[in-house]
Amino acid sequence: MVFDLDMITKFYSCYSQKVAATRKVVNHPLTLTEKILYAHLWRGNADAAFERGKDYVDFAPDRVAMQDATAQMALLQFMQSGRIKVSVPSTVHCDHLIQAEVGATPDLTRAKSQNKEVYDFLASVSDKYGIGFWKPGAGIIHQVVLENYAFPGGMMIGTDSHTVNAGGLGIIAIGVGGADACDVMAGLPWELKFPKLIGIKLTGKLKGWTSAKDIILKVAGILTVKGGTGAIVEYFGEGATSLSCTGKGTICNMGAEIGATTSIFGYDQKMAAYLKGTGRAEVAALADKVHEDLTGDNEVYENPEKYFDQVIEINLSELEPHINGPFTPDLAWPISKFAEAVKKNNWPEELEVGLIGSCTNSSYEDITRAASVAQQATENGIKTKSEFTITPGSEQVRFTVARDGYLDIFEKMGGVVLANACGPCIGQWARHSKDPNKKNSILTSYNRNFAKRNDGNANTHAFVASPEITTALAIAGSLTFNPLTDYLANDKGEKVKLKEPQGIEMPVKGFAVDDAGFQAPAEDGSKIEVIVSPTSDRLQLLEPFPAWTENDLKNLKLLIKAKGKCTTDHISMAGPWLKYRGHLDNISNNLLIGAINFFNEKTNLVKNQLTGNYGPLPETQRAYKAAGIGSVIVADENYGEGSSREHAAMEPRHLGVKAVIVKSFARIHETNLKKQGLLGITFADKKDYDKVLEDDVIDIYGVDDFKVDSPLRVHLTHKDKTTDSFFVNHTYNEQQIEWYKAGGALNIIRREFEESKN
Ligand code: SF4
């Protein structure tokens, strides 16, 4: 048993009391989301209801999951916390670093050798600190979590945006940055703006070619990639309870594509069946006892407009299969309109590759439905025209569908089974492309389809659909094929119409696996050594950042005055840099290389005030650091929007930047800067941005008397010795001021822990 029955039993023993207490505070019938959120308040219940979309609230998540790319920095930071064990059940999953090229076995062997130092580090650090470790090949984080850890009514955070997948099993699951994961593992609260609530009522029942995937593809078309921002999406209605648990997972998974904080379904018989089928009958029995509190109140679902901020209704009986794309997941096309759209927009009609599986769509139900389509091709003598790949989500699913003969069916149609890993979904795909300069189309059952996402090629038009539609179009080799109406030709030249897919929700013989790929942590990790080679260029143990000193903010140089959008991608680029996520010094060589310099409109070219020459930004900052001179980043609106990766805050801190002055911050990044001990401040008058000149020397006053709500002052000395001065605001609270003075939150966490031992 890998799940934590003790923790879950304890949770359910007081869950209903917490919901009852919430009723006294929230003066109306409760949505499921409210029940779960209030039940997870840090240190008990609130005195008053929180205002949706406004109040920031501290929560106590039940568990943490981390994928291998993001776990590295999260765990390097956790090692700095002084703790000997994680405070909540936590797991690491090795899925993102495996490149797909020829097939599961050789690809996995190669990845194990290429990423050995990262895997050795993650295995040893997990072993030492009480973290469950899922080896490379064990599966994709979200599928493994759904199969083993998610439980109705719980709350988890994960260092991956598709953590939300677990909502299919009724848990509030939210993607976060590594710094947040580190805090929760160290026993600290986790902050979230109390979300708005979107209710989606599902009526009717899916039939024929339509599947759960088509529900979220339709929702993405309605809400767009931004429509769920700051909201939790709660699904309900007869259509919701008719969906399989894994189908619900698919819908929640792609909630990330509408920007939702997360999505959730209420506990029902399908979830109970999935819990039992995946070896967790005990959890189902516990959930059954409190089932009324594991779904929204009847009054809420009868009058949703009164209790949700927005309500959408979808009739599943009328829903068509959808294909979304290219280049964005919210460009939604019912299949009856898609062929026309392909022709009208001049998208490449030939489908070069069909790819099914991934964390989004690799359940037993998905595989069996797709296989029922694939089998018709072989039985009818139809030759599959596109390349075709299958990515199982976990070893348990792979083993079970192999045992039941479904992988053979795909292989007979020419399909290649890839490793149980992210592979082409995250660009880890050595694609065999005849001509990369040619516009081409691929169709996946994954979730994201932004330009270059799958194969790094801007000419690739990626579309997203269900596994069964992907399989049908791959057989036809054409994007304009509609299996609901069109015919294929077999090897005798006869016309063949594909029959509707048939799937099996749960394996009749039950799930099975030889070696699931799980390594339990040591009971006592005190003697275990964390493996990090001192010569590694991918991993580097962290040193605590130094505490603030009085002269820290005097005589600073302007590193860059960034113009326009500056997301965490501009600050710390992804792509090839992902390799260095566990090595702060090496990844710092990408600091702000995507930001546009206001003074020359160029990226990665700033003036070195020590030499007067222009050069790459990281190099310039390293020259300041070597000379013992601090620097300042100045930027525009919403600095640090996008992914919550903490590298965007750690890199400037590591390289000696002392302050970031902006017109406004994206909140998560602002908090990350505070956590890392950097001064993040905003122009009191945004027009003062214009006063900052390229050769300025900058002093910041007021930090020696740093107080809540008390502005600081910036003094600029220009090259011609004229000066300017203006106020800047900050949002540091008492605790964050302590973080700043101590040189970062981890320094405080470690100190408090040390003190608690004495
Ligand atoms: S399969 Fe794709 S979406 Fe899922 S965790 Fe991996 S990269 Fe993310």
mmCIF file of C-alpha atoms in Angstrom, residues 2-4 63-68 70-81 83-94 119-135 141 145 149 157 159 178 181-186 517-526 528 530:
data_model
loop_
_atom_site.group_PDB
_atom_site.id
_atom_site.type_symbol
_atom_site.label_atom_id
_atom_site.label_comp_id
_atom_site.label_asym_id
_atom_site.label_seq_id
_atom_site.Cartn_x
_atom_site.Cartn_y
_atom_site.Cartn_z
ATOM 1 C CA VAL A 2 1.547 3.306 -1.053
ATOM 2 C CA PHE A 3 -1.275 5.616 0.038
ATOM 3 C CA ASP A 4 -1.469 7.043 3.511
ATOM 4 C CA ARG A 63 -0.102 16.243 0.504
ATOM 5 C CA VAL A 64 2.504 17.328 -2.078
ATOM 6 C CA ALA A 65 3.465 15.804 -5.438
ATOM 7 C CA MET A 66 6.488 16.850 -7.492
ATOM 8 C CA GLN A 67 7.634 15.984 -10.998
ATOM 9 C CA ASP A 68 11.336 15.478 -11.617
ATOM 10 C CA THR A 70 10.558 20.959 -10.726
ATOM 11 C CA ALA A 71 11.307 18.695 -7.751
ATOM 12 C CA GLN A 72 15.012 19.380 -8.024
ATOM 13 C CA MET A 73 14.879 23.004 -6.861
ATOM 14 C CA ALA A 74 11.966 22.346 -4.486
ATOM 15 C CA LEU A 75 13.996 19.685 -2.701
ATOM 16 C CA LEU A 76 17.257 21.607 -2.784
ATOM 17 C CA GLN A 77 15.346 24.353 -0.985
ATOM 18 C CA PHE A 78 13.713 21.894 1.401
ATOM 19 C CA MET A 79 17.175 20.690 2.393
ATOM 20 C CA GLN A 80 17.804 24.246 3.583
ATOM 21 C CA SER A 81 14.814 24.164 5.927
ATOM 22 C CA ARG A 83 13.760 19.588 8.763
ATOM 23 C CA ILE A 84 14.603 15.908 9.043
ATOM 24 C CA LYS A 85 11.380 14.710 7.409
ATOM 25 C CA VAL A 86 8.590 16.204 5.307
ATOM 26 C CA SER A 87 5.577 17.376 7.325
ATOM 27 C CA VAL A 88 2.949 16.038 4.907
ATOM 28 C CA PRO A 89 2.982 12.923 2.693
ATOM 29 C CA SER A 90 4.937 13.806 -0.441
ATOM 30 C CA THR A 91 6.060 12.064 -3.624
ATOM 31 C CA VAL A 92 8.494 12.579 -6.505
ATOM 32 C CA HIS A 93 7.730 11.296 -10.011
ATOM 33 C CA CYS A 94 10.363 10.812 -12.726
ATOM 34 C CA TYR A 119 17.603 10.452 -10.648
ATOM 35 C CA ASP A 120 20.270 9.509 -8.075
ATOM 36 C CA PHE A 121 19.791 12.862 -6.358
ATOM 37 C CA LEU A 122 15.989 12.618 -6.342
ATOM 38 C CA ALA A 123 16.039 9.002 -5.127
ATOM 39 C CA SER A 124 18.461 9.728 -2.309
ATOM 40 C CA VAL A 125 16.898 12.992 -1.163
ATOM 41 C CA SER A 126 13.466 11.306 -1.169
ATOM 42 C CA ASP A 127 14.809 8.376 0.800
ATOM 43 C CA LYS A 128 16.371 10.686 3.380
ATOM 44 C CA TYR A 129 13.418 12.972 3.992
ATOM 45 C CA GLY A 130 10.509 10.511 3.938
ATOM 46 C CA ILE A 131 9.300 11.120 0.378
ATOM 47 C CA GLY A 132 7.851 8.396 -1.851
ATOM 48 C CA PHE A 133 9.918 8.028 -5.040
ATOM 49 C CA TRP A 134 8.450 6.881 -8.334
ATOM 50 C CA LYS A 135 11.268 5.738 -10.597
ATOM 51 C CA ILE A 141 2.797 12.142 -12.076
ATOM 52 C CA VAL A 145 -1.511 10.367 -8.222
ATOM 53 C CA TYR A 149 -3.098 9.132 -3.734
ATOM 54 C CA ILE A 157 -0.515 20.872 -4.209
ATOM 55 C CA THR A 159 4.777 21.314 -8.742
ATOM 56 C CA GLY A 178 8.719 24.664 -5.944
ATOM 57 C CA ALA A 181 5.931 22.929 -2.171
ATOM 58 C CA CYS A 182 8.994 23.490 -0.010
ATOM 59 C CA ASP A 183 6.944 25.532 2.492
ATOM 60 C CA VAL A 184 4.217 22.915 2.808
ATOM 61 C CA MET A 185 6.736 20.086 3.172
ATOM 62 C CA ALA A 186 8.409 22.164 5.886
ATOM 63 C CA GLY A 517 8.280 1.437 -9.891
ATOM 64 C CA PHE A 518 7.756 2.754 -6.377
ATOM 65 C CA GLN A 519 10.517 3.153 -3.824
ATOM 66 C CA ALA A 520 9.337 3.726 -0.268
ATOM 67 C CA PRO A 521 11.496 6.068 1.820
ATOM 68 C CA ALA A 522 13.629 4.869 4.710
ATOM 69 C CA GLU A 523 11.975 4.874 8.146
ATOM 70 C CA ASP A 524 15.005 6.670 9.537
ATOM 71 C CA GLY A 525 16.777 8.755 6.921
ATOM 72 C CA SER A 526 19.351 10.307 9.231
ATOM 73 C CA ILE A 528 21.318 8.528 4.252
ATOM 74 C CA VAL A 530 22.041 12.892 -0.540
#
